[in-house]
PDB file of C-alpha atoms in Angstrom:
ATOM      1  CA  MET A   1      42.788   5.190  41.519  1.00  0.00           C
ATOM      2  CA  GLY A   2      39.568   3.286  42.354  1.00  0.00           C
ATOM      3  CA  LEU A   3      37.622   6.504  41.847  1.00  0.00           C
ATOM      4  CA  VAL A   4      39.019   6.938  38.323  1.00  0.00           C
ATOM      5  CA  VAL A   5      38.215   3.318  37.383  1.00  0.00           C
ATOM      6  CA  GLY A   6      34.707   3.742  38.845  1.00  0.00           C
ATOM      7  CA  GLY A   7      34.244   6.965  36.866  1.00  0.00           C
ATOM      8  CA  VAL A   8      35.401   5.328  33.627  1.00  0.00           C
ATOM      9  CA  LEU A   9      33.060   2.394  34.212  1.00  0.00           C
ATOM     10  CA  ALA A  10      30.166   4.760  34.936  1.00  0.00           C
ATOM     11  CA  VAL A  11      30.864   6.637  31.690  1.00  0.00           C
ATOM     12  CA  LEU A  12      31.024   3.362  29.728  1.00  0.00           C
ATOM     13  CA  VAL A  13      27.742   2.170  31.234  1.00  0.00           C
ATOM     14  CA  ALA A  14      26.120   5.538  30.457  1.00  0.00           C
ATOM     15  CA  VAL A  15      27.367   5.414  26.851  1.00  0.00           C
ATOM     16  CA  LEU A  16      26.138   1.827  26.479  1.00  0.00           C
ATOM     17  CA  LEU A  17      22.706   2.734  27.863  1.00  0.00           C
ATOM     18  CA  TRP A  18      22.513   5.790  25.566  1.00  0.00           C
ATOM     19  CA  TRP A  19      23.445   3.579  22.607  1.00  0.00           C
ATOM     20  CA  VAL A  20      20.776   0.965  23.476  1.00  0.00           C
ATOM     21  CA  VAL A  21      18.060   3.581  24.029  1.00  0.00           C
ATOM     22  CA  ARG A  22      18.955   5.447  20.831  1.00  0.00           C
ATOM     23  CA  THR A  23      18.915   2.245  18.752  1.00  0.00           C
ATOM     24  CA  TYR A  24      15.671   1.052  20.322  1.00  0.00           C
ATOM     25  CA  ASN A  25      13.987   4.407  19.689  1.00  0.00           C
ATOM     26  CA  ARG A  26      15.134   4.309  16.057  1.00  0.00           C
ATOM     27  CA  LEU A  27      13.550   0.884  15.632  1.00  0.00           C
ATOM     28  CA  ILE A  28      10.309   2.193  17.143  1.00  0.00           C
ATOM     29  CA  ARG A  29      10.362   5.189  14.791  1.00  0.00           C
ATOM     30  CA  LEU A  30      10.942   2.945  11.754  1.00  0.00           C
ATOM     31  CA  ARG A  31       8.215   0.503  12.839  1.00  0.00           C
ATOM     32  CA  ASN A  32       5.782   3.387  13.251  1.00  0.00           C
ATOM     33  CA  GLN A  33       6.734   4.704   9.824  1.00  0.00           C
ATOM     34  CA  THR A  34       5.848   1.353   8.253  1.00  0.00           C
ATOM     35  CA  GLN A  35       2.493   1.409  10.041  1.00  0.00           C
ATOM     36  CA  ALA A  36       1.786   4.973   8.918  1.00  0.00           C
ATOM     37  CA  SER A  37       2.824   4.083   5.382  1.00  0.00           C
ATOM     38  CA  TRP A  38       0.436   1.154   5.372  1.00  0.00           C
ATOM     39  CA  ALA A  39      -2.337   3.456   6.600  1.00  0.00           C
ATOM     40  CA  GLN A  40      -1.678   5.705   3.580  1.00  0.00           C
ATOM     41  CA  ILE A  41      -2.060   2.751   1.230  1.00  0.00           C
ATOM     42  CA  ASP A  42      -5.317   1.913   2.962  1.00  0.00           C
ATOM     43  CA  VAL A  43      -6.598   5.487   2.517  1.00  0.00           C
ATOM     44  CA  GLN A  44      -5.803   5.421  -1.200  1.00  0.00           C
ATOM     45  CA  LEU A  45      -7.388   1.992  -1.653  1.00  0.00           C
ATOM     46  CA  LYS A  46     -10.567   3.174   0.070  1.00  0.00           C
ATOM     47  CA  ARG A  47     -10.689   6.160  -2.263  1.00  0.00           C
ATOM     48  CA  ARG A  48     -10.434   3.821  -5.237  1.00  0.00           C
ATOM     49  CA  HIS A  49     -13.129   1.578  -3.754  1.00  0.00           C
ATOM     50  CA  GLU A  50     -15.445   4.602  -3.458  1.00  0.00           C
ATOM     51  CA  LEU A  51     -15.010   5.454  -7.151  1.00  0.00           C
ATOM     52  CA  ILE A  52     -15.799   1.972  -8.430  1.00  0.00           C
ATOM     53  CA  PRO A  53     -19.600   1.904  -7.930  1.00  0.00           C
ATOM     54  CA  ASN A  54     -19.967   5.148  -9.880  1.00  0.00           C
ATOM     55  CA  LEU A  55     -17.736   3.871 -12.660  1.00  0.00           C
ATOM     56  CA  VAL A  56     -19.672   0.604 -12.891  1.00  0.00           C
ATOM     57  CA  GLU A  57     -23.002   2.411 -12.823  1.00  0.00           C
ATOM     58  CA  GLY A  58     -21.857   4.688 -15.647  1.00  0.00           C
ATOM     59  CA  ALA A  59     -20.763   1.708 -17.731  1.00  0.00           C
ATOM     60  CA  ARG A  60     -23.939  -0.230 -16.954  1.00  0.00           C
ATOM     61  CA  GLY A  61     -26.096   2.240 -18.876  1.00  0.00           C
ATOM     62  CA  TYR A  62     -24.143   1.703 -22.079  1.00  0.00           C
ATOM     63  CA  ALA A  63     -23.091  -1.909 -21.712  1.00  0.00           C
ATOM     64  CA  ALA A  64     -26.043  -3.546 -19.999  1.00  0.00           C
ATOM     65  CA  HIS A  65     -25.348  -6.953 -21.539  1.00  0.00           C
ATOM     66  CA  GLU A  66     -21.811  -6.905 -20.053  1.00  0.00           C
ATOM     67  CA  ARG A  67     -23.398  -7.718 -16.721  1.00  0.00           C
ATOM     68  CA  GLY A  68     -20.864 -10.436 -15.836  1.00  0.00           C
ATOM     69  CA  THR A  69     -17.950  -8.027 -16.230  1.00  0.00           C
ATOM     70  CA  LEU A  70     -19.632  -5.375 -14.095  1.00  0.00           C
ATOM     71  CA  GLU A  71     -20.610  -7.855 -11.392  1.00  0.00           C
ATOM     72  CA  ALA A  72     -17.048  -9.195 -11.295  1.00  0.00           C
ATOM     73  CA  VAL A  73     -15.829  -5.704 -10.418  1.00  0.00           C
ATOM     74  CA  ILE A  74     -18.364  -5.336  -7.614  1.00  0.00           C
ATOM     75  CA  THR A  75     -17.446  -8.783  -6.251  1.00  0.00           C
ATOM     76  CA  ALA A  76     -13.715  -8.016  -6.419  1.00  0.00           C
ATOM     77  CA  ARG A  77     -14.323  -4.676  -4.712  1.00  0.00           C
ATOM     78  CA  GLY A  78     -16.165  -6.409  -1.865  1.00  0.00           C
ATOM     79  CA  ALA A  79     -13.332  -8.874  -1.402  1.00  0.00           C
ATOM     80  CA  ALA A  80     -10.748  -6.076  -1.416  1.00  0.00           C
ATOM     81  CA  GLU A  81     -12.678  -4.074   1.186  1.00  0.00           C
ATOM     82  CA  GLU A  82     -12.859  -6.997   3.591  1.00  0.00           C
ATOM     83  CA  ALA A  83     -11.525  -6.005   6.995  1.00  0.00           C
ATOM     84  CA  GLY A  84      -8.640  -7.798   8.619  1.00  0.00           C
ATOM     85  CA  LEU A  85      -6.710  -8.678   5.503  1.00  0.00           C
ATOM     86  CA  GLY A  86      -2.956  -8.806   5.948  1.00  0.00           C
ATOM     87  CA  VAL A  87      -0.575  -7.201   3.499  1.00  0.00           C
ATOM     88  CA  THR A  88      -0.220 -10.269   1.275  1.00  0.00           C
ATOM     89  CA  ASN A  89      -3.952 -11.058   1.181  1.00  0.00           C
ATOM     90  CA  LYS A  90      -4.765  -7.400   0.591  1.00  0.00           C
ATOM     91  CA  ALA A  91      -2.308  -7.314  -2.315  1.00  0.00           C
ATOM     92  CA  VAL A  92      -3.921 -10.396  -3.880  1.00  0.00           C
ATOM     93  CA  ALA A  93      -7.440  -8.955  -3.475  1.00  0.00           C
ATOM     94  CA  GLU A  94      -6.361  -5.630  -4.954  1.00  0.00           C
ATOM     95  CA  GLU A  95      -4.670  -7.432  -7.845  1.00  0.00           C
ATOM     96  CA  LEU A  96      -7.946  -9.176  -8.682  1.00  0.00           C
ATOM     97  CA  LEU A  97      -9.791  -5.872  -8.440  1.00  0.00           C
ATOM     98  CA  THR A  98      -7.285  -4.219 -10.769  1.00  0.00           C
ATOM     99  CA  ALA A  99      -7.778  -6.980 -13.329  1.00  0.00           C
ATOM    100  CA  ALA A 100     -11.573  -6.639 -13.138  1.00  0.00           C
ATOM    101  CA  LEU A 101     -11.327  -2.847 -13.445  1.00  0.00           C
ATOM    102  CA  GLY A 102      -9.171  -3.242 -16.537  1.00  0.00           C
ATOM    103  CA  LYS A 103     -12.014  -5.153 -18.173  1.00  0.00           C
ATOM    104  CA  VAL A 104     -14.520  -2.407 -17.354  1.00  0.00           C
ATOM    105  CA  LEU A 105     -12.205   0.251 -18.715  1.00  0.00           C
ATOM    106  CA  ALA A 106     -11.732  -1.833 -21.846  1.00  0.00           C
ATOM    107  CA  LEU A 107     -15.498  -1.664 -22.388  1.00  0.00           C
ATOM    108  CA  ALA A 108     -15.025   1.968 -23.381  1.00  0.00           C
ATOM    109  CA  GLU A 109     -13.203   0.766 -26.481  1.00  0.00           C
ATOM    110  CA  ALA A 110     -16.140  -1.424 -27.490  1.00  0.00           C
ATOM    111  CA  TYR A 111     -18.804   1.201 -26.765  1.00  0.00           C
ATOM    112  CA  PRO A 112     -18.130   4.582 -28.426  1.00  0.00           C
ATOM    113  CA  GLN A 113     -21.016   6.195 -26.528  1.00  0.00           C
ATOM    114  CA  LEU A 114     -19.402   5.193 -23.254  1.00  0.00           C
ATOM    115  CA  LYS A 115     -16.063   6.466 -24.497  1.00  0.00           C
ATOM    116  CA  ALA A 116     -17.683   9.864 -25.168  1.00  0.00           C
ATOM    117  CA  ASP A 117     -19.596  10.086 -21.863  1.00  0.00           C
ATOM    118  CA  GLN A 118     -18.117  12.959 -19.847  1.00  0.00           C
ATOM    119  CA  HIS A 119     -19.156  11.485 -16.504  1.00  0.00           C
ATOM    120  CA  PHE A 120     -17.436   8.175 -17.332  1.00  0.00           C
ATOM    121  CA  LEU A 121     -14.333  10.019 -18.576  1.00  0.00           C
ATOM    122  CA  LYS A 122     -14.188  12.059 -15.357  1.00  0.00           C
ATOM    123  CA  LEU A 123     -14.498   8.920 -13.241  1.00  0.00           C
ATOM    124  CA  GLN A 124     -11.832   7.226 -15.328  1.00  0.00           C
ATOM    125  CA  ALA A 125      -9.486  10.189 -14.819  1.00  0.00           C
ATOM    126  CA  GLU A 126     -10.142  10.111 -11.064  1.00  0.00           C
ATOM    127  CA  LEU A 127      -9.478   6.378 -11.034  1.00  0.00           C
ATOM    128  CA  THR A 128      -6.203   6.911 -12.892  1.00  0.00           C
ATOM    129  CA  THR A 129      -5.187   9.522 -10.318  1.00  0.00           C
ATOM    130  CA  ALA A 130      -6.136   7.137  -7.505  1.00  0.00           C
ATOM    131  CA  GLU A 131      -4.070   4.361  -9.109  1.00  0.00           C
ATOM    132  CA  ASP A 132      -1.075   6.701  -9.309  1.00  0.00           C
ATOM    133  CA  LYS A 133      -1.452   7.591  -5.635  1.00  0.00           C
ATOM    134  CA  ILE A 134      -1.738   3.914  -4.707  1.00  0.00           C
ATOM    135  CA  ALA A 135       1.446   3.158  -6.638  1.00  0.00           C
ATOM    136  CA  TYR A 136       3.278   5.977  -4.853  1.00  0.00           C
ATOM    137  CA  ALA A 137       1.954   4.925  -1.428  1.00  0.00           C
ATOM    138  CA  ARG A 138       2.944   1.311  -2.123  1.00  0.00           C
ATOM    139  CA  GLN A 139       6.428   2.444  -3.143  1.00  0.00           C
ATOM    140  CA  PHE A 140       6.774   4.562   0.003  1.00  0.00           C
ATOM    141  CA  TYR A 141       5.521   1.699   2.196  1.00  0.00           C
ATOM    142  CA  ASN A 142       7.919  -0.802   0.650  1.00  0.00           C
ATOM    143  CA  SER A 143      10.783   1.659   1.104  1.00  0.00           C
ATOM    144  CA  ALA A 144       9.852   2.096   4.778  1.00  0.00           C
ATOM    145  CA  VAL A 145       9.705  -1.689   5.200  1.00  0.00           C
ATOM    146  CA  GLN A 146      13.121  -2.051   3.577  1.00  0.00           C
ATOM    147  CA  THR A 147      14.636   0.579   5.887  1.00  0.00           C
ATOM    148  CA  TYR A 148      13.025  -1.105   8.900  1.00  0.00           C
ATOM    149  CA  HIS A 149      14.318  -4.542   7.881  1.00  0.00           C
ATOM    150  CA  THR A 150      17.807  -3.161   7.342  1.00  0.00           C
ATOM    151  CA  ALA A 151      17.759  -1.651  10.830  1.00  0.00           C
ATOM    152  CA  LEU A 152      16.479  -4.918  12.332  1.00  0.00           C
ATOM    153  CA  GLU A 153      19.072  -7.082  10.618  1.00  0.00           C
ATOM    154  CA  SER A 154      22.162  -4.922  10.987  1.00  0.00           C
ATOM    155  CA  PHE A 155      24.197  -4.205  14.082  1.00  0.00           C
ATOM    156  CA  PRO A 156      23.188  -2.792  16.585  1.00  0.00           C
ATOM    157  CA  GLY A 157      19.518  -3.184  15.705  1.00  0.00           C
ATOM    158  CA  ASN A 158      19.722  -6.959  15.623  1.00  0.00           C
ATOM    159  CA  VAL A 159      20.949  -6.920  19.239  1.00  0.00           C
ATOM    160  CA  VAL A 160      18.558  -4.289  20.568  1.00  0.00           C
ATOM    161  CA  SER A 161      15.440  -5.488  18.723  1.00  0.00           C
ATOM    162  CA  GLY A 162      14.955  -8.349  21.171  1.00  0.00           C
ATOM    163  CA  PHE A 163      14.747  -6.094  24.221  1.00  0.00           C
ATOM    164  CA  GLY A 164      11.214  -4.778  23.873  1.00  0.00           C
ATOM    165  CA  GLY A 165       9.504  -7.139  21.508  1.00  0.00           C
ATOM    166  CA  GLY A 166       7.162  -5.999  18.794  1.00  0.00           C
ATOM    167  CA  HIS A 167       9.917  -5.765  16.217  1.00  0.00           C
ATOM    168  CA  ALA A 168       8.803  -8.373  13.741  1.00  0.00           C
ATOM    169  CA  ARG A 169       9.492  -8.208  10.040  1.00  0.00           C
ATOM    170  CA  ARG A 170       6.799  -6.632   7.875  1.00  0.00           C
ATOM    171  CA  GLU A 171       5.477  -7.923   4.577  1.00  0.00           C
ATOM    172  CA  TYR A 172       6.096  -6.046   1.359  1.00  0.00           C
ATOM    173  CA  PHE A 173       3.087  -4.943  -0.669  1.00  0.00           C
ATOM    174  CA  GLU A 174       3.956  -6.590  -3.946  1.00  0.00           C
ATOM    175  CA  ALA A 175       2.055  -6.335  -7.189  1.00  0.00           C
ATOM    176  CA  GLY A 176       1.437  -9.695  -8.796  1.00  0.00           C
ATOM    177  CA  ALA A 177       1.601 -10.609 -12.455  1.00  0.00           C
ATOM    178  CA  THR A 178      -1.978  -9.451 -13.106  1.00  0.00           C
ATOM    179  CA  ALA A 179      -1.316  -5.956 -11.783  1.00  0.00           C
ATOM    180  CA  GLN A 180       1.918  -5.711 -13.729  1.00  0.00           C
ATOM    181  CA  ASP A 181       0.151  -6.703 -16.938  1.00  0.00           C
ATOM    182  CA  ALA A 182      -2.952  -4.582 -16.372  1.00  0.00           C
ATOM    183  CA  PRO A 183      -4.494  -3.432 -19.626  1.00  0.00           C
ATOM    184  CA  ARG A 184      -3.917   0.134 -20.698  1.00  0.00           C
ATOM    185  CA  VAL A 185      -6.849   1.930 -22.265  1.00  0.00           C
ATOM    186  CA  ASN A 186      -6.312   4.850 -24.593  1.00  0.00           C
ATOM    187  CA  LEU A 187      -9.355   7.093 -24.849  1.00  0.00           C
ATOM    188  CA  ALA A 188      -7.693   9.682 -27.042  1.00  0.00           C
TER     189      ALA A 188
END
């Protein structure tokens, strides 16, 4: 009889350990997915940052007296590229950059020669593609964060998350009011 009780207890302990390990590994996988998702946002933001100097330089030739607008974009780009920004600070810096870029793109409406420049149009199309990729990466990141938070807050994740540490909540990458109201430029 003692052997049966010992066997049942051993099975229960094994099942409990399997359950803890499985839950812990899931939390690790979800945490890593949020980190990888953030890295994708960073890649797309860097691509956008690389396009900006060419776009500004193209606009500068046609709109030389719009120097303040062009310098605002370069300043905002520098702030957005700053290393060590957390998710919230990065979102704010990118929001300011988006607003400044909207002003440069609006210059095309005021300067027909700029609007007709093929190099500027190509850069604008590339920037639009980059913005679309950033939006998708941000959506994917926020979805990964939501899944991770759900796993952390629901049972059994809320019990297991304390075992190994490193399972803190992540920040969402949220667009502010400026990014949501970014000007749309129609070059058609």
